[in-house]
Tab-separated table of C-alpha atoms in Angstrom:
chain	number	residue	atom	x	y	z
A	1	MET	CA	-12.915	34.970	9.392
A	2	ASN	CA	-12.063	31.566	10.559
A	3	THR	CA	-9.095	29.667	11.702
A	4	PHE	CA	-6.758	27.847	9.496
A	5	SER	CA	-5.963	24.198	10.050
A	6	PRO	CA	-3.724	22.535	7.458
A	7	LEU	CA	-5.622	20.347	5.039
A	8	PHE	CA	-4.558	16.742	5.333
A	9	PRO	CA	-1.947	15.904	2.664
A	10	ARG	CA	-3.788	12.889	1.268
A	11	ARG	CA	-6.031	15.160	-0.790
A	12	SER	CA	-3.128	17.130	-2.242
A	13	LEU	CA	-1.423	13.930	-3.378
A	14	LEU	CA	-4.544	12.722	-5.112
A	15	TRP	CA	-5.016	16.096	-6.724
A	16	GLY	CA	-1.450	16.106	-8.058
A	17	ALA	CA	-1.748	12.608	-9.456
A	18	VAL	CA	-5.062	13.032	-11.232
A	19	ALA	CA	-5.162	16.649	-12.374
A	20	ALA	CA	-1.559	17.322	-13.417
A	21	THR	CA	-2.365	16.997	-17.107
A	22	ALA	CA	-5.295	19.383	-16.938
A	23	LEU	CA	-3.235	21.934	-15.039
A	24	ALA	CA	-0.394	21.685	-17.491
A	25	LEU	CA	-2.840	22.549	-20.257
A	26	ALA	CA	-4.181	25.402	-18.168
A	27	GLY	CA	-0.669	26.709	-17.645
A	28	CYS	CA	-0.046	26.730	-21.388
A	29	ALA	CA	-3.234	28.700	-21.933
A	30	THR	CA	-2.222	31.718	-19.879
A	31	GLN	CA	0.743	33.939	-19.199
A	32	ALA	CA	1.846	34.711	-15.682
A	33	PRO	CA	1.045	38.312	-14.743
A	34	SER	CA	3.272	40.417	-12.567
A	35	LEU	CA	1.672	40.395	-9.132
A	36	ALA	CA	2.349	44.124	-8.949
A	37	GLU	CA	-0.181	44.365	-11.780
A	38	ALA	CA	-2.332	41.436	-10.708
A	39	PRO	CA	-5.844	41.610	-12.146
A	40	PRO	CA	-8.656	42.223	-9.681
A	41	ILE	CA	-10.508	39.039	-8.760
A	42	VAL	CA	-14.222	39.081	-7.949
A	43	PHE	CA	-15.473	36.039	-6.029
A	44	VAL	CA	-19.151	35.076	-6.394
A	45	HIS	CA	-20.689	32.743	-3.802
A	46	GLY	CA	-23.347	30.109	-4.349
A	47	ASN	CA	-27.060	29.670	-3.714
A	48	GLY	CA	-28.003	30.792	-0.201
A	49	ASP	CA	-24.384	31.445	0.773
A	50	THR	CA	-22.295	34.520	1.689
A	51	ALA	CA	-19.044	36.220	0.746
A	52	ALA	CA	-17.540	34.855	3.988
A	53	LEU	CA	-17.025	31.460	2.364
A	54	TRP	CA	-14.208	32.947	0.263
A	55	GLN	CA	-12.212	33.873	3.348
A	56	THR	CA	-9.587	31.115	3.157
A	57	THR	CA	-9.310	31.488	-0.630
A	58	VAL	CA	-8.577	35.194	-0.226
A	59	TRP	CA	-5.979	34.336	2.441
A	60	ARG	CA	-4.293	31.874	0.068
A	61	PHE	CA	-4.085	34.467	-2.699
A	62	GLU	CA	-2.660	36.986	-0.216
A	63	SER	CA	-0.163	34.381	1.021
A	64	ASN	CA	1.133	34.125	-2.552
A	65	GLY	CA	1.559	37.863	-2.976
A	66	TRP	CA	-1.755	38.844	-4.566
A	67	PRO	CA	-2.531	42.376	-3.347
A	68	ARG	CA	-5.310	42.395	-0.756
A	69	GLU	CA	-6.895	45.450	-2.359
A	70	ARG	CA	-7.438	43.517	-5.599
A	71	LEU	CA	-9.444	40.677	-4.040
A	72	TYR	CA	-13.212	41.273	-3.827
A	73	ALA	CA	-15.781	38.842	-2.435
A	74	ILE	CA	-19.325	40.066	-3.043
A	75	ASP	CA	-22.483	39.438	-1.012
A	76	VAL	CA	-25.682	38.927	-3.001
A	77	PRO	CA	-28.412	40.488	-0.786
A	78	TYR	CA	-30.944	37.771	-1.660
A	79	PRO	CA	-28.776	34.769	-2.572
A	80	LEU	CA	-31.481	32.127	-3.082
A	81	ALA	CA	-32.822	31.345	-6.544
A	82	ARG	CA	-36.554	31.444	-7.182
A	83	ASP	CA	-38.449	28.185	-7.361
A	84	GLU	CA	-39.589	29.296	-10.819
A	85	ASP	CA	-37.292	31.829	-12.385
A	86	ALA	CA	-39.979	33.827	-14.207
A	87	LYS	CA	-42.255	34.220	-11.166
A	88	PRO	CA	-41.450	36.827	-8.478
A	89	GLN	CA	-40.868	35.287	-5.070
A	90	PRO	CA	-40.256	37.327	-1.896
A	91	GLY	CA	-36.698	37.193	-0.630
A	92	ARG	CA	-35.327	35.470	-3.732
A	93	THR	CA	-33.663	36.567	-6.960
A	94	SER	CA	-34.186	35.655	-10.580
A	95	ALA	CA	-31.247	34.738	-12.788
A	96	ALA	CA	-31.547	38.169	-14.436
A	97	GLU	CA	-31.501	39.981	-11.071
A	98	HIS	CA	-28.521	37.926	-9.972
A	99	MET	CA	-26.636	38.818	-13.130
A	100	ALA	CA	-27.529	42.510	-12.834
A	101	TYR	CA	-26.142	42.596	-9.305
A	102	LEU	CA	-22.891	40.959	-10.430
A	103	LYS	CA	-22.584	43.420	-13.329
A	104	ALA	CA	-22.994	46.363	-10.950
A	105	GLU	CA	-20.351	44.973	-8.594
A	106	VAL	CA	-17.888	44.398	-11.430
A	107	ASP	CA	-18.412	48.000	-12.575
A	108	LYS	CA	-17.588	49.174	-9.027
A	109	VAL	CA	-14.384	47.129	-8.986
A	110	LEU	CA	-13.289	48.433	-12.384
A	111	ARG	CA	-13.849	52.019	-11.239
A	112	ALA	CA	-12.060	51.447	-7.927
A	113	THR	CA	-9.001	49.762	-9.452
A	114	GLY	CA	-8.761	51.436	-12.832
A	115	ALA	CA	-8.424	47.983	-14.371
A	116	ARG	CA	-9.818	47.183	-17.791
A	117	GLN	CA	-10.856	43.634	-16.914
A	118	VAL	CA	-11.470	41.393	-13.903
A	119	VAL	CA	-11.197	37.705	-13.142
A	120	LEU	CA	-14.447	36.101	-11.997
A	121	VAL	CA	-14.398	33.047	-9.704
A	122	GLY	CA	-17.723	31.471	-8.766
A	123	ASN	CA	-19.101	28.577	-6.800
A	124	SER	CA	-22.322	26.801	-7.762
A	125	ARG	CA	-25.048	29.354	-8.583
A	126	GLY	CA	-22.360	32.037	-8.683
A	127	GLY	CA	-21.165	30.406	-11.886
A	128	ASN	CA	-24.639	30.777	-13.408
A	129	ALA	CA	-24.445	34.524	-12.845
A	130	ILE	CA	-20.945	34.656	-14.312
A	131	ARG	CA	-21.961	32.837	-17.487
A	132	ASN	CA	-25.104	34.951	-17.818
A	133	TYR	CA	-23.085	38.145	-17.385
A	134	VAL	CA	-20.457	37.154	-19.953
A	135	TYR	CA	-22.958	36.184	-22.649
A	136	ASN	CA	-25.905	38.466	-21.917
A	137	GLY	CA	-24.571	41.361	-19.837
A	138	GLY	CA	-21.468	42.630	-21.612
A	139	GLY	CA	-19.006	40.617	-19.552
A	140	ASP	CA	-17.225	39.399	-22.664
A	141	GLN	CA	-15.506	42.810	-22.658
A	142	THR	CA	-14.798	43.148	-18.926
A	143	VAL	CA	-13.815	39.578	-17.934
A	144	SER	CA	-10.471	37.983	-18.804
A	145	HIS	CA	-10.886	34.640	-17.011
A	146	ALA	CA	-13.899	32.811	-15.588
A	147	ILE	CA	-13.441	29.935	-13.127
A	148	LEU	CA	-16.533	27.942	-12.165
A	149	GLY	CA	-16.360	25.586	-9.185
A	150	GLY	CA	-19.171	23.059	-8.932
A	151	THR	CA	-21.504	25.102	-11.129
A	152	PRO	CA	-24.362	22.825	-12.319
A	153	ASN	CA	-23.808	23.868	-15.931
A	154	HIS	CA	-26.017	21.069	-17.242
A	155	GLY	CA	-28.454	21.230	-14.371
A	156	VAL	CA	-28.927	19.631	-11.004
A	157	TRP	CA	-31.541	17.658	-12.912
A	158	ALA	CA	-32.300	17.390	-16.632
A	159	ILE	CA	-35.701	15.717	-16.603
A	160	PRO	CA	-38.021	16.837	-19.402
A	161	GLY	CA	-41.165	18.364	-17.936
A	162	PHE	CA	-39.856	18.427	-14.363
A	163	ARG	CA	-39.490	21.923	-12.853
A	164	GLU	CA	-38.144	23.301	-16.114
A	165	GLY	CA	-38.865	26.867	-15.008
A	166	ASN	CA	-36.187	26.540	-12.337
A	167	GLU	CA	-32.725	28.019	-12.894
A	168	PHE	CA	-31.127	24.639	-12.116
A	169	SER	CA	-33.058	22.610	-14.694
A	170	GLY	CA	-30.785	21.280	-17.422
A	171	THR	CA	-33.717	21.134	-19.840
A	172	GLY	CA	-35.077	24.566	-18.908
A	173	PRO	CA	-34.716	27.735	-20.973
A	174	PHE	CA	-32.052	29.376	-18.819
A	175	LEU	CA	-29.399	26.652	-19.067
A	176	ARG	CA	-30.349	25.639	-22.585
A	177	GLY	CA	-29.690	29.226	-23.632
A	178	LEU	CA	-26.309	29.371	-21.912
A	179	ASN	CA	-25.280	25.960	-23.291
A	180	ALA	CA	-26.190	26.723	-26.895
A	181	PRO	CA	-23.227	25.936	-29.208
A	182	LYS	CA	-20.915	28.896	-29.670
A	183	ASN	CA	-19.179	27.640	-32.827
A	184	ALA	CA	-19.204	24.889	-35.428
A	185	ALA	CA	-17.388	22.556	-33.031
A	186	GLY	CA	-20.292	22.772	-30.608
A	187	ASP	CA	-18.289	24.441	-27.850
A	188	GLU	CA	-20.338	25.725	-24.918
A	189	VAL	CA	-17.874	28.535	-24.209
A	190	SER	CA	-16.226	31.118	-26.404
A	191	GLY	CA	-13.517	33.738	-26.274
A	192	PRO	CA	-12.132	36.167	-25.587
A	193	VAL	CA	-12.861	35.005	-22.015
A	194	ARG	CA	-10.754	32.046	-20.888
A	195	TRP	CA	-12.852	29.430	-19.114
A	196	MET	CA	-12.111	26.763	-16.526
A	197	THR	CA	-14.435	24.454	-14.604
A	198	ILE	CA	-13.566	22.494	-11.458
A	199	ARG	CA	-15.569	19.436	-10.465
A	200	SER	CA	-15.437	16.380	-8.245
A	201	ASP	CA	-14.959	12.891	-9.622
A	202	HIS	CA	-18.161	11.698	-7.902
A	203	ASN	CA	-18.723	13.481	-4.577
A	204	ASP	CA	-20.646	16.621	-5.585
A	205	LYS	CA	-24.201	16.326	-4.211
A	206	PHE	CA	-25.565	18.429	-7.088
A	207	ALA	CA	-23.956	16.364	-9.847
A	208	GLN	CA	-25.487	12.968	-9.117
A	209	PRO	CA	-27.311	10.481	-11.361
A	210	ASP	CA	-29.885	9.785	-8.631
A	211	GLY	CA	-32.238	12.442	-7.287
A	212	VAL	CA	-31.602	11.699	-3.601
A	213	TRP	CA	-30.380	15.252	-2.851
A	214	ILE	CA	-33.339	16.914	-4.581
A	215	GLY	CA	-35.909	14.885	-2.671
A	216	ALA	CA	-36.437	12.358	-5.457
A	217	LYS	CA	-34.492	9.288	-4.367
A	218	GLY	CA	-34.594	6.560	-6.976
A	219	THR	CA	-35.367	8.963	-9.821
A	220	ALA	CA	-32.765	9.393	-12.563
A	221	THR	CA	-31.627	13.020	-12.862
A	222	HIS	CA	-29.952	12.506	-16.277
A	223	VAL	CA	-26.980	14.403	-14.836
A	224	SER	CA	-23.617	12.792	-14.163
A	225	ALA	CA	-20.549	13.812	-12.180
A	226	ALA	CA	-19.364	15.498	-15.375
A	227	GLY	CA	-22.361	17.840	-15.372
A	228	PRO	CA	-20.292	20.892	-14.327
A	229	GLU	CA	-17.944	20.533	-17.318
A	230	LEU	CA	-18.288	22.771	-20.364
A	231	LYS	CA	-17.207	21.782	-23.843
A	232	GLY	CA	-14.358	24.008	-24.936
A	233	ALA	CA	-13.276	24.965	-21.396
A	234	THR	CA	-10.332	23.682	-19.392
A	235	ASN	CA	-12.107	21.092	-17.231
A	236	VAL	CA	-10.330	20.024	-14.033
A	237	VAL	CA	-11.360	16.985	-11.962
A	238	ILE	CA	-10.273	16.761	-8.309
A	239	PRO	CA	-10.936	13.449	-6.526
A	240	ARG	CA	-13.335	13.228	-3.584
A	241	ILE	CA	-13.972	16.939	-3.151
A	242	ASP	CA	-17.528	17.964	-2.390
A	243	HIS	CA	-19.777	20.627	-3.891
A	244	ARG	CA	-18.326	23.563	-1.946
A	245	GLU	CA	-14.759	22.293	-2.020
A	246	THR	CA	-14.833	22.720	-5.807
A	247	ALA	CA	-14.327	26.413	-5.024
A	248	TYR	CA	-13.175	26.833	-1.421
A	249	SER	CA	-10.562	24.090	-0.920
A	250	ALA	CA	-6.781	24.340	-1.151
A	251	ALA	CA	-6.861	22.087	-4.212
A	252	ALA	CA	-9.364	24.364	-5.979
A	253	PHE	CA	-7.185	27.376	-5.133
A	254	GLU	CA	-4.155	25.631	-6.617
A	255	ALA	CA	-6.011	24.900	-9.853
A	256	THR	CA	-7.300	28.470	-10.031
A	257	TYR	CA	-3.875	30.019	-9.374
A	258	ARG	CA	-2.234	27.859	-12.048
A	259	PHE	CA	-4.905	28.773	-14.579
A	260	LEU	CA	-4.411	32.491	-13.922
A	261	THR	CA	-0.622	32.579	-13.716
A	262	GLY	CA	0.644	29.550	-15.618
A	263	LYS	CA	2.614	28.351	-12.592
A	264	PRO	CA	1.915	26.648	-9.253
A	265	PRO	CA	1.442	28.771	-6.151
A	266	ALA	CA	4.399	29.032	-3.807
A	267	ARG	CA	2.170	27.682	-1.032
A	268	THR	CA	-1.379	26.438	-0.488
A	269	ASP	CA	-1.297	26.872	3.261
A	270	ILE	CA	-1.970	30.287	4.817
A	271	ALA	CA	0.910	32.558	5.830
A	272	PRO	CA	0.233	33.978	9.304
A	273	GLU	CA	0.444	37.653	10.200
A	274	LYS	CA	1.744	38.888	13.552
A	275	THR	CA	-1.376	40.888	14.343
A	276	VAL	CA	-4.755	40.749	12.713
A	277	VAL	CA	-7.595	43.204	12.214
A	278	LEU	CA	-11.010	41.597	11.959
A	279	ASN	CA	-14.292	42.908	10.626
A	280	GLY	CA	-17.445	41.737	8.936
A	281	LYS	CA	-21.183	42.067	8.829
A	282	ILE	CA	-23.987	40.831	11.071
A	283	THR	CA	-26.914	39.578	9.024
A	284	GLY	CA	-30.302	38.153	9.943
A	285	LEU	CA	-32.720	35.473	8.846
A	286	GLY	CA	-35.859	36.180	6.890
A	287	VAL	CA	-39.060	34.165	7.039
A	288	ASP	CA	-40.109	32.150	4.017
A	289	PRO	CA	-43.673	33.293	3.193
A	290	ALA	CA	-44.429	29.757	2.049
A	291	ASP	CA	-43.355	28.386	5.433
A	292	PRO	CA	-43.492	31.089	8.151
A	293	ARG	CA	-42.385	28.575	10.776
A	294	SER	CA	-39.074	27.910	9.047
A	295	GLY	CA	-37.269	30.934	10.494
A	296	ASN	CA	-34.188	30.335	8.364
A	297	PHE	CA	-34.760	32.087	5.046
A	298	SER	CA	-31.262	33.100	3.969
A	299	ASN	CA	-30.396	36.653	3.093
A	300	ASN	CA	-27.302	38.816	3.368
A	301	LEU	CA	-28.990	41.988	4.590
A	302	PRO	CA	-27.536	43.832	7.603
A	303	LEU	CA	-29.214	43.403	10.990
A	304	PRO	CA	-29.105	46.927	12.484
A	305	GLY	CA	-29.307	47.055	16.255
A	306	ALA	CA	-27.788	43.620	16.754
A	307	GLN	CA	-25.340	43.506	19.646
A	308	LEU	CA	-21.996	41.747	19.676
A	309	GLU	CA	-19.429	40.881	22.310
A	310	VAL	CA	-16.114	39.230	21.450
A	311	TYR	CA	-13.942	37.299	23.924
A	312	ALA	CA	-10.598	35.526	23.706
A	313	THR	CA	-10.948	31.907	24.822
A	314	ASP	CA	-8.781	29.124	26.139
A	315	ALA	CA	-8.013	26.694	23.310
A	316	ALA	CA	-8.354	23.666	25.609
A	317	THR	CA	-11.575	24.555	27.444
A	318	GLY	CA	-13.381	27.271	25.475
A	319	ALA	CA	-13.577	29.372	28.652
A	320	ARG	CA	-13.220	33.132	28.340
A	321	VAL	CA	-9.804	34.638	29.015
A	322	GLY	CA	-10.221	38.163	30.397
A	323	GLY	CA	-12.921	40.685	29.627
A	324	ALA	CA	-14.608	41.514	26.354
A	325	LEU	CA	-12.283	42.537	23.518
A	326	LEU	CA	-15.159	44.383	21.887
A	327	ARG	CA	-18.746	45.380	22.655
A	328	LYS	CA	-20.787	46.981	19.921
A	329	THR	CA	-24.313	47.642	18.714
A	330	VAL	CA	-24.162	47.599	14.925
A	331	GLY	CA	-25.570	50.346	12.743
A	332	ALA	CA	-27.386	50.402	9.422
A	333	GLU	CA	-24.556	48.750	7.493
A	334	GLY	CA	-24.318	45.879	9.980
A	335	LEU	CA	-20.535	46.195	10.380
A	336	TRP	CA	-19.343	44.958	13.757
A	337	GLY	CA	-15.602	45.835	13.718
A	338	PRO	CA	-12.819	46.578	13.356
A	339	LEU	CA	-11.147	44.527	16.069
A	340	ALA	CA	-7.356	44.334	16.352
A	341	THR	CA	-6.323	41.151	18.112
A	342	GLN	CA	-3.512	38.662	18.440
A	343	ALA	CA	-3.130	36.145	15.636
A	344	GLY	CA	-3.960	32.561	16.519
A	345	VAL	CA	-6.051	33.282	19.614
A	346	PRO	CA	-9.438	31.474	19.582
A	347	LEU	CA	-12.468	33.734	19.882
A	348	GLU	CA	-16.066	33.598	21.072
A	349	PHE	CA	-18.561	35.876	19.297
A	350	VAL	CA	-21.783	36.480	21.246
A	351	LEU	CA	-24.652	37.828	19.139
A	352	SER	CA	-28.003	39.030	20.405
A	353	ALA	CA	-30.933	40.678	18.649
A	354	PRO	CA	-34.707	40.806	19.154
A	355	GLY	CA	-36.375	37.689	17.763
A	356	TYR	CA	-33.194	35.591	17.910
A	357	ALA	CA	-31.483	33.324	20.390
A	358	THR	CA	-28.324	34.629	22.007
A	359	THR	CA	-25.817	32.894	19.764
A	360	HIS	CA	-22.320	31.932	20.957
A	361	ILE	CA	-20.068	31.324	17.931
A	362	TYR	CA	-16.671	29.781	18.677
A	363	ARG	CA	-13.858	30.005	16.141
A	364	SER	CA	-10.232	28.952	16.079
A	365	GLY	CA	-7.548	31.640	16.068
A	366	PHE	CA	-7.356	33.799	12.954
A	367	PRO	CA	-4.018	33.662	11.091
A	368	ARG	CA	-4.641	36.785	8.980
A	369	SER	CA	-6.730	39.924	8.848
A	370	SER	CA	-10.101	39.807	7.122
A	371	ASP	CA	-13.281	41.820	6.648
A	372	LEU	CA	-15.192	38.674	5.674
A	373	ILE	CA	-16.157	37.524	9.180
A	374	HIS	CA	-19.890	37.568	8.619
A	375	LEU	CA	-21.982	36.522	11.610
A	376	ARG	CA	-25.621	35.498	11.894
A	377	PRO	CA	-27.641	34.796	15.063
A	378	GLU	CA	-29.759	31.648	15.200
A	379	ARG	CA	-33.337	30.904	16.176
A	380	ILE	CA	-34.359	27.927	18.324
A	381	ALA	CA	-36.636	25.527	16.483
A	382	GLU	CA	-39.833	24.430	18.200
A	383	ALA	CA	-38.571	20.849	18.399
A	384	ASP	CA	-35.455	21.972	20.315
A	385	LYS	CA	-37.047	24.191	22.976
A	386	ASP	CA	-36.978	21.459	25.620
A	387	ALA	CA	-33.226	20.817	25.210
A	388	SER	CA	-30.810	21.455	28.046
A	389	SER	CA	-28.263	22.863	25.603
A	390	LEU	CA	-27.988	23.165	21.813
A	391	VAL	CA	-24.620	22.855	20.066
A	392	THR	CA	-24.092	22.777	16.307
A	393	LEU	CA	-20.953	21.918	14.379
A	394	VAL	CA	-20.931	23.852	11.090
A	395	ARG	CA	-18.541	23.684	8.151
A	396	PRO	CA	-19.394	26.563	5.791
A	397	ARG	CA	-16.691	25.834	3.183
A	398	GLY	CA	-17.467	22.182	2.670
A	399	TYR	CA	-19.628	19.259	3.665
A	400	LEU	CA	-19.283	16.434	6.160
A	401	ASP	CA	-18.562	12.980	4.762
A	402	PRO	CA	-18.222	10.060	7.214
A	403	ALA	CA	-16.511	7.973	4.527
A	404	ARG	CA	-13.856	10.601	3.915
A	405	ASP	CA	-13.479	12.871	6.944
A	406	LYS	CA	-12.199	12.286	10.455
A	407	MET	CA	-14.609	14.186	12.700
A	408	LEU	CA	-16.009	14.219	16.201
A	409	LEU	CA	-18.582	16.297	18.043
A	410	ASP	CA	-18.480	16.074	21.826
A	411	GLY	CA	-16.231	13.027	21.548
A	412	ALA	CA	-18.482	11.008	19.208
A	413	PRO	CA	-19.197	10.866	15.478
A	414	PRO	CA	-21.568	13.731	14.600
A	415	PRO	CA	-25.153	12.430	14.578
A	416	GLY	CA	-27.432	12.561	11.561
A	417	VAL	CA	-24.664	12.882	8.987
A	418	PRO	CA	-25.366	10.666	5.958
A	419	ALA	CA	-22.743	9.277	3.622
A	420	GLY	CA	-22.040	11.201	0.464
A	421	ALA	CA	-20.979	14.702	1.588
A	422	GLY	CA	-24.516	16.051	1.641
A	423	VAL	CA	-24.797	18.097	4.839
A	424	ALA	CA	-22.599	20.813	6.321
A	425	SER	CA	-23.731	20.737	9.948
A	426	ALA	CA	-24.598	18.434	12.832
A	427	LYS	CA	-26.396	19.180	16.104
A	428	VAL	CA	-26.282	17.690	19.587
A	429	LYS	CA	-28.269	18.432	22.744
A	430	PRO	CA	-25.794	17.872	25.578
A	431	SER	CA	-26.850	17.799	29.214
A	432	GLY	CA	-24.898	18.179	32.433
A	433	GLY	CA	-24.658	21.927	32.834
A	434	GLN	CA	-22.106	24.318	31.425
A	435	ARG	CA	-18.922	22.568	30.343
A	436	PRO	CA	-16.365	22.450	27.528
A	437	ILE	CA	-17.488	20.921	24.229
A	438	ALA	CA	-15.294	20.276	21.195
A	439	ALA	CA	-15.713	19.802	17.460
A	440	GLU	CA	-12.930	18.145	15.467
A	441	PHE	CA	-12.613	17.962	11.700
A	442	ASN	CA	-9.571	16.595	9.859
A	443	GLY	CA	-7.132	18.000	12.396
A	444	GLU	CA	-8.892	21.256	13.214
A	445	ARG	CA	-10.276	21.489	16.744
A	446	VAL	CA	-12.718	24.135	17.965
A	447	VAL	CA	-13.625	24.173	21.657
A	448	GLY	CA	-16.508	26.108	23.164
A	449	GLN	CA	-18.735	26.027	26.218
A	450	THR	CA	-22.294	24.756	26.472
A	451	TRP	CA	-24.903	27.368	27.449
A	452	PRO	CA	-28.461	26.796	28.777
A	453	ALA	CA	-31.063	26.661	26.028
A	454	ALA	CA	-33.666	27.634	28.652
A	455	GLN	CA	-32.006	31.068	28.693
A	456	GLY	CA	-32.529	31.350	24.938
A	457	ARG	CA	-28.906	30.522	24.101
A	458	VAL	CA	-27.397	28.369	21.360
A	459	VAL	CA	-23.793	27.385	20.588
A	460	VAL	CA	-22.097	27.156	17.184
A	461	LEU	CA	-18.673	25.521	16.730
A	462	GLU	CA	-17.487	26.697	13.326
A	463	ILE	CA	-14.858	24.840	11.306
A	464	THR	CA	-12.624	26.947	9.058
A	465	GLN	CA	-11.363	24.466	6.472
């Protein structure tokens, strides 16, 4: 879990001004359930991501009275799509495998809750699995509402003859099948499931007319900012949000809550708890067979034998306050907790495992309990092995946009961050020995300590919002 820092109000004002009409329509389309009988919600992350990205969304639902035991964020073991969907590829899943995993998880939730139906909320590729499940896996009977944030429903590209075997090709068989008209009006969705899409007005890197983000700058993708919309669905547009913020932002939560209940949430900030209990999973990095030197092939498999220490830190300096709050070697399931701690106290997580750098992850204080604090040790790239220290700012739930966001890393604008909300991290190589180092992002401040890279150590400053 991460810390909560209030989102700056400018975005909420824009959201209210532009999307009020769409939300009013969404409110008319549904009836507010009693939260005592709130439907279970299953959250489905995107390509290469983890369940941990839903942490703040889960907190917002809890802060509005949604029962914690009816909120499920799933981890796809191999979250990356294949380069060509029909060809097996180690460490990656086909669209059919992705859908089968979602179906199995929904069945588990239905059995655990006794509910007849679930709500599915997906980001990016997660929306592909949701649509596939509803139309080809029996989900039309088990899903009441489907909310798709930033899903490339008409492709990341739609170029005839270009990588059409890929799941994200708008002209390929997978998306053409899902987008086939469902009625005489040509709608791309059908009942009884109620559908909503959430997209950016222009700032989603995977809904761009130019192929810059797919390595084809100057090539027309034949996809516009409206690519995530579906004919026949409630389609919500939120200004300036990026690809991940279509699902994980406060504005996306507000749209989702309204669609499900027919009314606005009581709050979009996160209600703090007096004490928190933290838990999660430690996962590793696979090696891409096509590029064994990469060392960063995403998966969500446990990393048995990994060791973790957790320390409280000083918010101003990042220095440890007292001894370790927890020391543990994780078992086969990779679970590192539980850890009961004081709400709002910043923490340092120190991960070590054979084949990895000792990774110091600094997080702001946690306002609420969560079992979605997934941790992953890093590896030091060959190009960085001569650095004095390695420090990375990461923002898992959104991207970094110099034109939109106020951010600093070690007192300066983060290096190597292009315009257009296209990257979610920035790295510096500070010198000068061990010292405090801070990352700031739109009002949230995370402070850690530098550690010597020569000792095989790296530092991660993780933003929550």
